mmCIF file of C-alpha atoms and ligand atoms in Angstrom:
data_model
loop_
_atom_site.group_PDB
_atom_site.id
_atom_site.type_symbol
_atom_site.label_atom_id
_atom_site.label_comp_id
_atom_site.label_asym_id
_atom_site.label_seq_id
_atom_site.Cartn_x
_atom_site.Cartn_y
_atom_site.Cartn_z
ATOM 1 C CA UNK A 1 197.882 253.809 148.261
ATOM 2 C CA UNK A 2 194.898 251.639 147.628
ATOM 3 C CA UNK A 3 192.729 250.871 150.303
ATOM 4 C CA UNK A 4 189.585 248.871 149.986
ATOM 5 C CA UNK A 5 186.318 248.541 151.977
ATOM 6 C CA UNK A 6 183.164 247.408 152.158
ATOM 7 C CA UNK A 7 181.883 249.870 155.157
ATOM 8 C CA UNK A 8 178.624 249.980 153.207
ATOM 9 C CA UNK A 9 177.473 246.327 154.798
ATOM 10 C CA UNK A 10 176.284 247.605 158.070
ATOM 11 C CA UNK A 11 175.574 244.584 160.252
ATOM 12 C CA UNK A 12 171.839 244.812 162.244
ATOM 13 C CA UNK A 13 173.342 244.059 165.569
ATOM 14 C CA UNK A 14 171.378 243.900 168.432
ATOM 15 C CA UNK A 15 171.449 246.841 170.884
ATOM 16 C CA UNK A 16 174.700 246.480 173.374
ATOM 17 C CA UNK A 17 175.763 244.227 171.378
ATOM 18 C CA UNK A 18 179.677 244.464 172.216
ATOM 19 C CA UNK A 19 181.014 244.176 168.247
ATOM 20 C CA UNK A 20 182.143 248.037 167.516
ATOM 21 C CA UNK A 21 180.510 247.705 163.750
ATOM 22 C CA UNK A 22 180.649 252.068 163.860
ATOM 23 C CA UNK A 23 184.834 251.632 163.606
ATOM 24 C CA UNK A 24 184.855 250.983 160.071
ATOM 25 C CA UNK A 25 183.050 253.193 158.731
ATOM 26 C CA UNK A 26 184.705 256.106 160.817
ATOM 27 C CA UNK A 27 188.446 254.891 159.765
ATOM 28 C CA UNK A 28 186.620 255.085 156.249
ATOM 29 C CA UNK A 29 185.507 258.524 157.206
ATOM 30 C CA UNK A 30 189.033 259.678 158.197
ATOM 31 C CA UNK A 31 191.229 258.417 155.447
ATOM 32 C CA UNK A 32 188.912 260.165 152.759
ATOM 33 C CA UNK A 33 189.089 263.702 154.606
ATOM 34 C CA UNK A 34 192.728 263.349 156.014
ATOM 35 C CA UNK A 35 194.610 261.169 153.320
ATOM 36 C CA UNK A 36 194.058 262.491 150.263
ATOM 37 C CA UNK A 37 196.996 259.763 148.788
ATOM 38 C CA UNK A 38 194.807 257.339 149.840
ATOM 39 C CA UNK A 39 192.689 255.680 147.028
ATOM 40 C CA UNK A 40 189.332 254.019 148.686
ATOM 41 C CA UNK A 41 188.381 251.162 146.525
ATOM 42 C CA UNK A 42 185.034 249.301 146.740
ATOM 43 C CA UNK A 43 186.043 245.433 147.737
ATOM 44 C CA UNK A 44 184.369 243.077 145.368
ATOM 45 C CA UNK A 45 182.796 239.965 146.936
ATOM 46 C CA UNK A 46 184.890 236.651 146.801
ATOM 47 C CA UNK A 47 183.414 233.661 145.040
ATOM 48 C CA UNK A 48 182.759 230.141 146.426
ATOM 49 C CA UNK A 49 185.916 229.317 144.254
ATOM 50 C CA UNK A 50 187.835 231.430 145.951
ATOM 51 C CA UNK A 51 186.552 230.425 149.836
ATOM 52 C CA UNK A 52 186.519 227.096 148.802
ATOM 53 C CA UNK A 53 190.502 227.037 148.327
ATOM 54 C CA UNK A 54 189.851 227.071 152.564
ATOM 55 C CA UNK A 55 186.814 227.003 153.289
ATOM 56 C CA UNK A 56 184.567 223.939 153.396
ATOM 57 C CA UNK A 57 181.786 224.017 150.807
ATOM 58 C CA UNK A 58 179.397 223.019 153.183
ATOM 59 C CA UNK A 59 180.563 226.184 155.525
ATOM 60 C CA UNK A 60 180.326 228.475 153.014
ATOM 61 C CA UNK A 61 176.769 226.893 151.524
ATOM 62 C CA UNK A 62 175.397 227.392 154.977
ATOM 63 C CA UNK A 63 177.027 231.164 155.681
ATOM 64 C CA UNK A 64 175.258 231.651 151.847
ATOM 65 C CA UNK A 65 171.842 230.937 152.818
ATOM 66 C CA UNK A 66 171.941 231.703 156.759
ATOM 67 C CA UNK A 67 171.181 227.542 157.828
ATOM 68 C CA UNK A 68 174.356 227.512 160.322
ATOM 69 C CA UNK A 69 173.170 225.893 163.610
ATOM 70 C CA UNK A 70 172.423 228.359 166.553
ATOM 71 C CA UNK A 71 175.742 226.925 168.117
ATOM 72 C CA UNK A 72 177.671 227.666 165.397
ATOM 73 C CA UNK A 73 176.255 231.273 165.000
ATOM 74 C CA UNK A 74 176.243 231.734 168.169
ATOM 75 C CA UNK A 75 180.275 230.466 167.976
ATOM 76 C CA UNK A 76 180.056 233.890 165.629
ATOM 77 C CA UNK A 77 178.873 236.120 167.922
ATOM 78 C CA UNK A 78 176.958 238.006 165.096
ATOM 79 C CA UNK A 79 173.512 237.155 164.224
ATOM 80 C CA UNK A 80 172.812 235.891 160.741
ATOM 81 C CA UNK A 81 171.642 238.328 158.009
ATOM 82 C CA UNK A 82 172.039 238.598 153.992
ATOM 83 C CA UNK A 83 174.121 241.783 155.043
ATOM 84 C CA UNK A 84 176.390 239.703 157.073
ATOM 85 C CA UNK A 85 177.325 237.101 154.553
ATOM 86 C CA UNK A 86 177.941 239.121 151.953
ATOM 87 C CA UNK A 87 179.997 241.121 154.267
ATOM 88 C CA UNK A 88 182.198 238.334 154.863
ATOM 89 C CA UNK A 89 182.857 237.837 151.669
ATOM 90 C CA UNK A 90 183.558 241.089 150.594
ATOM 91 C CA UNK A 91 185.734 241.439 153.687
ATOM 92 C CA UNK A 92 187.534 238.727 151.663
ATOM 93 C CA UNK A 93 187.189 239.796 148.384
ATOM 94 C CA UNK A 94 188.987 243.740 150.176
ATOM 95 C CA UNK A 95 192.536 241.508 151.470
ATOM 96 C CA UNK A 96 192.400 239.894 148.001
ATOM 97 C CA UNK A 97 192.561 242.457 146.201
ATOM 98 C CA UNK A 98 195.241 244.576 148.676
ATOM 99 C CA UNK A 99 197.275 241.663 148.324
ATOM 100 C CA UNK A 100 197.082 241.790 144.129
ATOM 101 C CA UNK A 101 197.818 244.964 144.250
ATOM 102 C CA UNK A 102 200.482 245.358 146.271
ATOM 103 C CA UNK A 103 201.994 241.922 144.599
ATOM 104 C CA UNK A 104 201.523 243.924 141.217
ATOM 105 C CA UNK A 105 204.249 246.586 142.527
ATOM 106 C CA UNK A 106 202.487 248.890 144.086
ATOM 107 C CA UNK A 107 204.382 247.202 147.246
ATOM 108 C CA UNK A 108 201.654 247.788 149.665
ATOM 109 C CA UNK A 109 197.716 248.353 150.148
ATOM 110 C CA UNK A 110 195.536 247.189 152.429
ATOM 111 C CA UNK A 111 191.800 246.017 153.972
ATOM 112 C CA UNK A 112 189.643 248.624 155.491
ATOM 113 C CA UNK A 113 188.524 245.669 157.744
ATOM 114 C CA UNK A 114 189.463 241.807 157.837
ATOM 115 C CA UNK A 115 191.688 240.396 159.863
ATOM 116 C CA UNK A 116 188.951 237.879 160.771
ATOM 117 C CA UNK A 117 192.028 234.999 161.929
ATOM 118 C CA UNK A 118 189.075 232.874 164.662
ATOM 119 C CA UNK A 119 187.458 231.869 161.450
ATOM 120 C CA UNK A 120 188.547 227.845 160.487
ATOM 121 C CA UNK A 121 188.381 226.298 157.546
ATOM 122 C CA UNK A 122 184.556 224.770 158.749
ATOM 123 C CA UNK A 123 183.689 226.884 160.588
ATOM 124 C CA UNK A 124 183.624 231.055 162.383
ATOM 125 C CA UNK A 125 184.190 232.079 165.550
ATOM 126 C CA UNK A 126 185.027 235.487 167.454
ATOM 127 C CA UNK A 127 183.233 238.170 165.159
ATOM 128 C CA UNK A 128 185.141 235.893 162.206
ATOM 129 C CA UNK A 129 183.118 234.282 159.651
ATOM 130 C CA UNK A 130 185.959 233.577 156.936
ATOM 131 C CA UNK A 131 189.637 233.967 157.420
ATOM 132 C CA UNK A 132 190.410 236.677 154.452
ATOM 133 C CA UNK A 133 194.429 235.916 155.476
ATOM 134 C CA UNK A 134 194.089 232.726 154.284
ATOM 135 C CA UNK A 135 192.081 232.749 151.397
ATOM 136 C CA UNK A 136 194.306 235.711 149.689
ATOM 137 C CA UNK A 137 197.305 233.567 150.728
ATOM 138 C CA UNK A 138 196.296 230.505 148.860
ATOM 139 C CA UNK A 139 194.474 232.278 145.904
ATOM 140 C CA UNK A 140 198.030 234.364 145.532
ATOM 141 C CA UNK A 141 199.867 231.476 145.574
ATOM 142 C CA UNK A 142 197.396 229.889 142.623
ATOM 143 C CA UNK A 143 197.934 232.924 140.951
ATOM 144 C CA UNK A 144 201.208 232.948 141.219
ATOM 145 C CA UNK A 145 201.654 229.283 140.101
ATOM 146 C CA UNK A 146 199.605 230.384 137.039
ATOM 147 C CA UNK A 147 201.927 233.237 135.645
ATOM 148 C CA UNK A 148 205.089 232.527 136.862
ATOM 149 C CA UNK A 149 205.430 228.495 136.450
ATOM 150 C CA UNK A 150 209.369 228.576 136.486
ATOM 151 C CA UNK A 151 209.549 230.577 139.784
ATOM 152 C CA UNK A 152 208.407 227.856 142.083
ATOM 153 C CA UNK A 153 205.871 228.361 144.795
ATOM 154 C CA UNK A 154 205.172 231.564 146.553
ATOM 155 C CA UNK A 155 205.540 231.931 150.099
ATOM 156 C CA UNK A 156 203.674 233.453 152.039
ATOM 157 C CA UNK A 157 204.163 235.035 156.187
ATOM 158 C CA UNK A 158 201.115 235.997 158.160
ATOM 159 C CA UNK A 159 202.310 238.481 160.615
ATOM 160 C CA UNK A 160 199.293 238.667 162.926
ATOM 161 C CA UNK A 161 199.821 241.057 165.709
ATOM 162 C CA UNK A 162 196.522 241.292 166.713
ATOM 163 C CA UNK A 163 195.887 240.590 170.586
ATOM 164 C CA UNK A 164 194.378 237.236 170.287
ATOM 165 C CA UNK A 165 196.098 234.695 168.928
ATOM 166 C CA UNK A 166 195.694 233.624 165.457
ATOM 167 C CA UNK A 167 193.686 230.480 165.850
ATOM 168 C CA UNK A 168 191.914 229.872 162.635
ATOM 169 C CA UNK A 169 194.764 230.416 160.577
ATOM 170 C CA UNK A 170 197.510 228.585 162.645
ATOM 171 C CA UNK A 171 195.261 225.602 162.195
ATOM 172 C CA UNK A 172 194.694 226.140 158.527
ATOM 173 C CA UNK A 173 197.997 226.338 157.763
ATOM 174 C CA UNK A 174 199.441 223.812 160.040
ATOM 175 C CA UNK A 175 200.899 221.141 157.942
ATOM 176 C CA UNK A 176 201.673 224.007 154.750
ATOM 177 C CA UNK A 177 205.514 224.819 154.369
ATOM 178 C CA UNK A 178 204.316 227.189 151.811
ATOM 179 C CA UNK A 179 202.698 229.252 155.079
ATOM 180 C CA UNK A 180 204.053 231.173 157.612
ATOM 181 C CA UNK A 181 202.288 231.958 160.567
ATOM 182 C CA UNK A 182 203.729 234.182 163.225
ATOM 183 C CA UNK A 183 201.188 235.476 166.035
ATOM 184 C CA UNK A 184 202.479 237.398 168.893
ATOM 185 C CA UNK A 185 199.232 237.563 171.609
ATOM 186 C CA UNK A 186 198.174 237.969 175.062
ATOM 187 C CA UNK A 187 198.497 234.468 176.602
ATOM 188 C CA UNK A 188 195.553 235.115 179.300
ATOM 189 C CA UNK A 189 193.564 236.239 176.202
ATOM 190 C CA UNK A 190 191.201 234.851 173.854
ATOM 191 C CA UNK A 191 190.978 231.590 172.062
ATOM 192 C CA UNK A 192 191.491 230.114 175.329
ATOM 193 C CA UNK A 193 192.337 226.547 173.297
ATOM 194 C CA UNK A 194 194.759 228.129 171.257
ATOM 195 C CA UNK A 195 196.381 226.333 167.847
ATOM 196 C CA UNK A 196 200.215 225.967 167.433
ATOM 197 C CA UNK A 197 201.567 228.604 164.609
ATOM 198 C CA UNK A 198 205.039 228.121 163.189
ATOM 199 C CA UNK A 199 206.218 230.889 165.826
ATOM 200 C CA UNK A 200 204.016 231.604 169.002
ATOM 201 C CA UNK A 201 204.870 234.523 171.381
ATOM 202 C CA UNK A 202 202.829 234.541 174.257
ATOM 203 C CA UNK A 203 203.035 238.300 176.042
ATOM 204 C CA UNK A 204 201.418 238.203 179.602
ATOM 205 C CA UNK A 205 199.058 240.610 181.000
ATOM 206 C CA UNK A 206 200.631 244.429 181.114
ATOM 207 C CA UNK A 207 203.273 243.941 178.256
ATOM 208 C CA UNK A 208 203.976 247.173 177.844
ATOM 209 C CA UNK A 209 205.989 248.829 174.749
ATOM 210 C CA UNK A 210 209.799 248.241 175.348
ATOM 211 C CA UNK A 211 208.917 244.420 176.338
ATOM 212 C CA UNK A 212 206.620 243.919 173.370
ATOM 213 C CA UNK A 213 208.977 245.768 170.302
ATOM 214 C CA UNK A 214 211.766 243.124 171.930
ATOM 215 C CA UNK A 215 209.474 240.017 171.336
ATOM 216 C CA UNK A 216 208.379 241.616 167.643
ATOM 217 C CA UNK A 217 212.221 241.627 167.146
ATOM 218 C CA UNK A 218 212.920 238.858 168.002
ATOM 219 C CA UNK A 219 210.468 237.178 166.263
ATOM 220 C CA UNK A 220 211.335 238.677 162.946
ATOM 221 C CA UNK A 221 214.347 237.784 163.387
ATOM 222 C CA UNK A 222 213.211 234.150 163.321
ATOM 223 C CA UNK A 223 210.855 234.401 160.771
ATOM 224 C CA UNK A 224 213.691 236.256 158.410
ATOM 225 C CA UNK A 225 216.141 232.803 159.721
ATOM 226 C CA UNK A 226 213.323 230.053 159.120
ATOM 227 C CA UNK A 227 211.712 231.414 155.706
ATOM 228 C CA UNK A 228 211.738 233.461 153.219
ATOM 229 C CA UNK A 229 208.343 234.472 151.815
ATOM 230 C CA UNK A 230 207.079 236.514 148.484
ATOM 231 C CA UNK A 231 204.254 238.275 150.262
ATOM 232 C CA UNK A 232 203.350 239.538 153.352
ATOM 233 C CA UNK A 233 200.069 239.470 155.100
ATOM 234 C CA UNK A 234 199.998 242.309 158.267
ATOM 235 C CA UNK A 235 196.965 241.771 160.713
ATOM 236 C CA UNK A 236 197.499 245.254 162.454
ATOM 237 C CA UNK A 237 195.319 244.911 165.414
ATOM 238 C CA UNK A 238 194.521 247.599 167.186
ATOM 239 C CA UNK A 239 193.671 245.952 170.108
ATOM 240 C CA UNK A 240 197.266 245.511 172.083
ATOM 241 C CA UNK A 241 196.364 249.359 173.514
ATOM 242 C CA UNK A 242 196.073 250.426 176.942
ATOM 243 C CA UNK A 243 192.437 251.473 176.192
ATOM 244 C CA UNK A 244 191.191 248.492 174.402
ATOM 245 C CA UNK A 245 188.467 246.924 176.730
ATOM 246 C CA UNK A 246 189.514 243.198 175.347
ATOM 247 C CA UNK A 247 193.183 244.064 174.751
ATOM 248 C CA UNK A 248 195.191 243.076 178.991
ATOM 249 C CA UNK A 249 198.456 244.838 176.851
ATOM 250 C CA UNK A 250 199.378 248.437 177.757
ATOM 251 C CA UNK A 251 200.439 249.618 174.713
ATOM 252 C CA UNK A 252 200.798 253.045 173.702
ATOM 253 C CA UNK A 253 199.972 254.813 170.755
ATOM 254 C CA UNK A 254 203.648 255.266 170.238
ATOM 255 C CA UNK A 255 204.175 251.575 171.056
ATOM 256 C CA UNK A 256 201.739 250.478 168.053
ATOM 257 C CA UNK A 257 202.959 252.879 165.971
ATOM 258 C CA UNK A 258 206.538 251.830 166.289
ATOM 259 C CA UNK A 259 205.144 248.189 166.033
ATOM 260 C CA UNK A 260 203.717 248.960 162.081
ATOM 261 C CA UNK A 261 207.035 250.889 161.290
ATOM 262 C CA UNK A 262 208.797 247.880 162.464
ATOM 263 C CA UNK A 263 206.769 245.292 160.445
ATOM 264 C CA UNK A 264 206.637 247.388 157.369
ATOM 265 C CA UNK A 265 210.382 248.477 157.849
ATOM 266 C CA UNK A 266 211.207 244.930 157.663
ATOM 267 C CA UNK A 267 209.466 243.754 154.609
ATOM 268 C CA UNK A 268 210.614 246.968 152.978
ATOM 269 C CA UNK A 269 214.037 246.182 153.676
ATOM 270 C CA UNK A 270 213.619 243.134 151.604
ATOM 271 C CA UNK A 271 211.395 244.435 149.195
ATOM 272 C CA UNK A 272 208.379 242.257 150.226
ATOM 273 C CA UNK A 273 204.922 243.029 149.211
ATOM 274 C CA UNK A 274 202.758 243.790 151.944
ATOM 275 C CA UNK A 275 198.732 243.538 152.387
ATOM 276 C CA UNK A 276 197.504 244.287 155.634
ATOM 277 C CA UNK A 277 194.124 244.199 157.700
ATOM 278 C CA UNK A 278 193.137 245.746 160.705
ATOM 279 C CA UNK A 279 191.603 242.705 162.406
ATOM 280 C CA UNK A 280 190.787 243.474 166.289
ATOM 281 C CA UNK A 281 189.901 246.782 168.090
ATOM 282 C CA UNK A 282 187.855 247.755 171.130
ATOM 283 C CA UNK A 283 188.588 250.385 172.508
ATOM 284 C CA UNK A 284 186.578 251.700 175.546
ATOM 285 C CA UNK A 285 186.467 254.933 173.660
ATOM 286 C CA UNK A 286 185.938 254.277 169.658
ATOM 287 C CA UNK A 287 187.651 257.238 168.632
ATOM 288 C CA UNK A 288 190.525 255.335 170.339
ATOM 289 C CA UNK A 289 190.721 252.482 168.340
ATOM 290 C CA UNK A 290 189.989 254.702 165.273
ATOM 291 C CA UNK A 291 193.320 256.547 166.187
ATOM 292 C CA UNK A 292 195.898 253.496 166.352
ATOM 293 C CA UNK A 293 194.320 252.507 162.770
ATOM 294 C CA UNK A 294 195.032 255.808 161.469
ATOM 295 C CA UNK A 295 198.211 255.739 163.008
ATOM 296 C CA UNK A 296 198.901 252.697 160.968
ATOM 297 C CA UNK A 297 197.638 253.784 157.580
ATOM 298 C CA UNK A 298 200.013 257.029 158.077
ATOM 299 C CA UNK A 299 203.299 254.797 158.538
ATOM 300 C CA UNK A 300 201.602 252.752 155.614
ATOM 301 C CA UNK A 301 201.771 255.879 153.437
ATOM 302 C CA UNK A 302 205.073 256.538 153.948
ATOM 303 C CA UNK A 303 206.075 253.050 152.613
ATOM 304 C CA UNK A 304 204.157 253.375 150.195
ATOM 305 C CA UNK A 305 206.204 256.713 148.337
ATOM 306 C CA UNK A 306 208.678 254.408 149.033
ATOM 307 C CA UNK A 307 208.030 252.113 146.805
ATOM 308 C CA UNK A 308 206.627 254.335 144.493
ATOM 309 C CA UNK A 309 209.820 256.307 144.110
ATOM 310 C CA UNK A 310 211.604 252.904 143.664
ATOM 311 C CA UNK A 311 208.990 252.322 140.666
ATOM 312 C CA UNK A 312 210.170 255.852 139.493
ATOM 313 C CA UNK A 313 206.379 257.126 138.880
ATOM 314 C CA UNK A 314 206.954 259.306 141.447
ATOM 315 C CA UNK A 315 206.328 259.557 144.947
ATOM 316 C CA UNK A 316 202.256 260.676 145.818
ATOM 317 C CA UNK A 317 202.299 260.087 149.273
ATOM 318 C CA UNK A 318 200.784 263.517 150.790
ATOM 319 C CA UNK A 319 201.138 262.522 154.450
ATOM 320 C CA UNK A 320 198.914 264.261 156.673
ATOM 321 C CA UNK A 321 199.535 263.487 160.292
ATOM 322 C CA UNK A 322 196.320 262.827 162.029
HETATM 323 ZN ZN1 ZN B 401 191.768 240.706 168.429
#
């Protein structure tokens, strides 16, 4: 399975500084020593073509060359450095090309980071400077358009299941049938002035694992009624645990795990190509949050023989259980 990163952009963060930067580079860590299936692939930076199908030129020009207003960086939540811009936008560049990949029927890969759904179309918020989800979903789509003319447009669903709510993207995608967006999120939680997606789910405080798999299900089961998409995009938060610090839902390890079979189970079943990100994780312990990814990326694995097997090449898939 194809994986891609770009762990090497290290942002200079202040000390205390509450952003867990050390995560990614851990998860990175762990994949290459426990998954040996797993292929790590350098993310390439995306262009200003490829923001710009979101992203506001004048957003991007000023993320380019660090001129944001304090506000607005502040808005962030990361201080401004060449590191982090071109972090950004290979943080972009990583969901792109999971989502190629998978589309190109390897059935699924995924972004070592990303996830980054605060982020509008002019401007960042919450750790997010660009939303990779939406910029892979629109350049797929072009893509798309490109090869396959007769086809008719793809569809895309962005299953966020991150704790907060999907802002940025919601409000991208607002008035774009082509666009799915399902978030399921704390409702005490982060953006306070949340945006409406095509399907909301608002858990409250101490949703534990039974009550939250029932309002995934159910929610799929909308989805599956009101669209039919060509690609999914996963935001696999790992924040929902009991141990995130920013997280107010109590689930368990078992819980999220359950939760990614469940998502990936369902756009197996209809043979959907599926990208996903880990967006949001902070768990009072690291380790913790490193965990629920890995967690993820083994349940990925197995979906992935899957499809491989299907492709008859074989399945690859040496799962080792962290
Ligand atoms: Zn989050």
């Amino acid at each position: 399975m194809h994986v891609f990163y770009a762990t090497q952009f290290v942002l200079p963060l202040p000390q205390g500084h509450r952003f867990p930067m050390a995560k990614y580079g851990r998860l990175r860590e762990r994949l290459a020593a426990e998954c040996p299936s797993v292929q790590l692939g350098q993310a390439l930076p995306a262009t200003d073509g490829e923001l710009a199908l979101v992203h506001r030129p004048d957003y991007i020009q000023a993320i380019e060359q660090g001129t944001l207003s304090a506000a607005a960086q502040r808005e962030i939540g990361f201080p401004w450095s060449p590191a982090m811009a071109e972090r950004a936008r290979r943080s972009v560049g990583a969901t792109i090309q999971a989502c190629r990949t998978a589309m190109a029927g390897e059935g699924i890969a995924a972004n070592i980071a990303g996830g980054t759904h605060h982020a509008y179309a002019d401007k960042g918020s919450g750790f997010c400077v660009f939303n990779d989800a939406a910029v892979a979903a629109r350049l797929m789509q072009a893509e798309h358009a490109r090869r396959h003319r007769a086809r008719g447009p793809l569809k895309v669903a962005i299953v966020d299941l991150d704790v907060h709510q999907g802002n940025g993207t919601a409000r991208i995608f607002a008035n774009d049938p082509s666009v799915f967006t399902l978030s399921l999120h704390g409702e005490k939680n982060f953006p306070f002035r949340k945006e409406p997606s095509d399907l909301d789910v608002d858990l409250p405080d101490g949703t534990g694992d039974g009550a939250y798999l029932e309002a995934l299900e159910r929610a799929l089961d909308e989805l599956a009624h009101r669209f039919e998409p060509g690609l999914v995009i996963y935001l696999a938060g790992a924040d929902p645990h009991e141990g995130d610090r920013l997280g107010r839902l109590k689930l368990t390890f078992d819980g999220l795990e359950a939760r990614d079979r469940r998502v990936m189970d369902w756009a197996w079943q209809r043979r959907l190509p599926l990208a996903f990100a880990m967006a949001g994780g902070y768990g009072t312990d690291l380790e913790v949050t490193v965990q629920v990814q890995m967690n993820t990326y083994r349940v990925a694995l197995e979906y992935h023989a899957r499809w491989a097997a299907r492709a008859g090449h074989g399945a690859c898939a040496t799962v080792t259980a962290a």
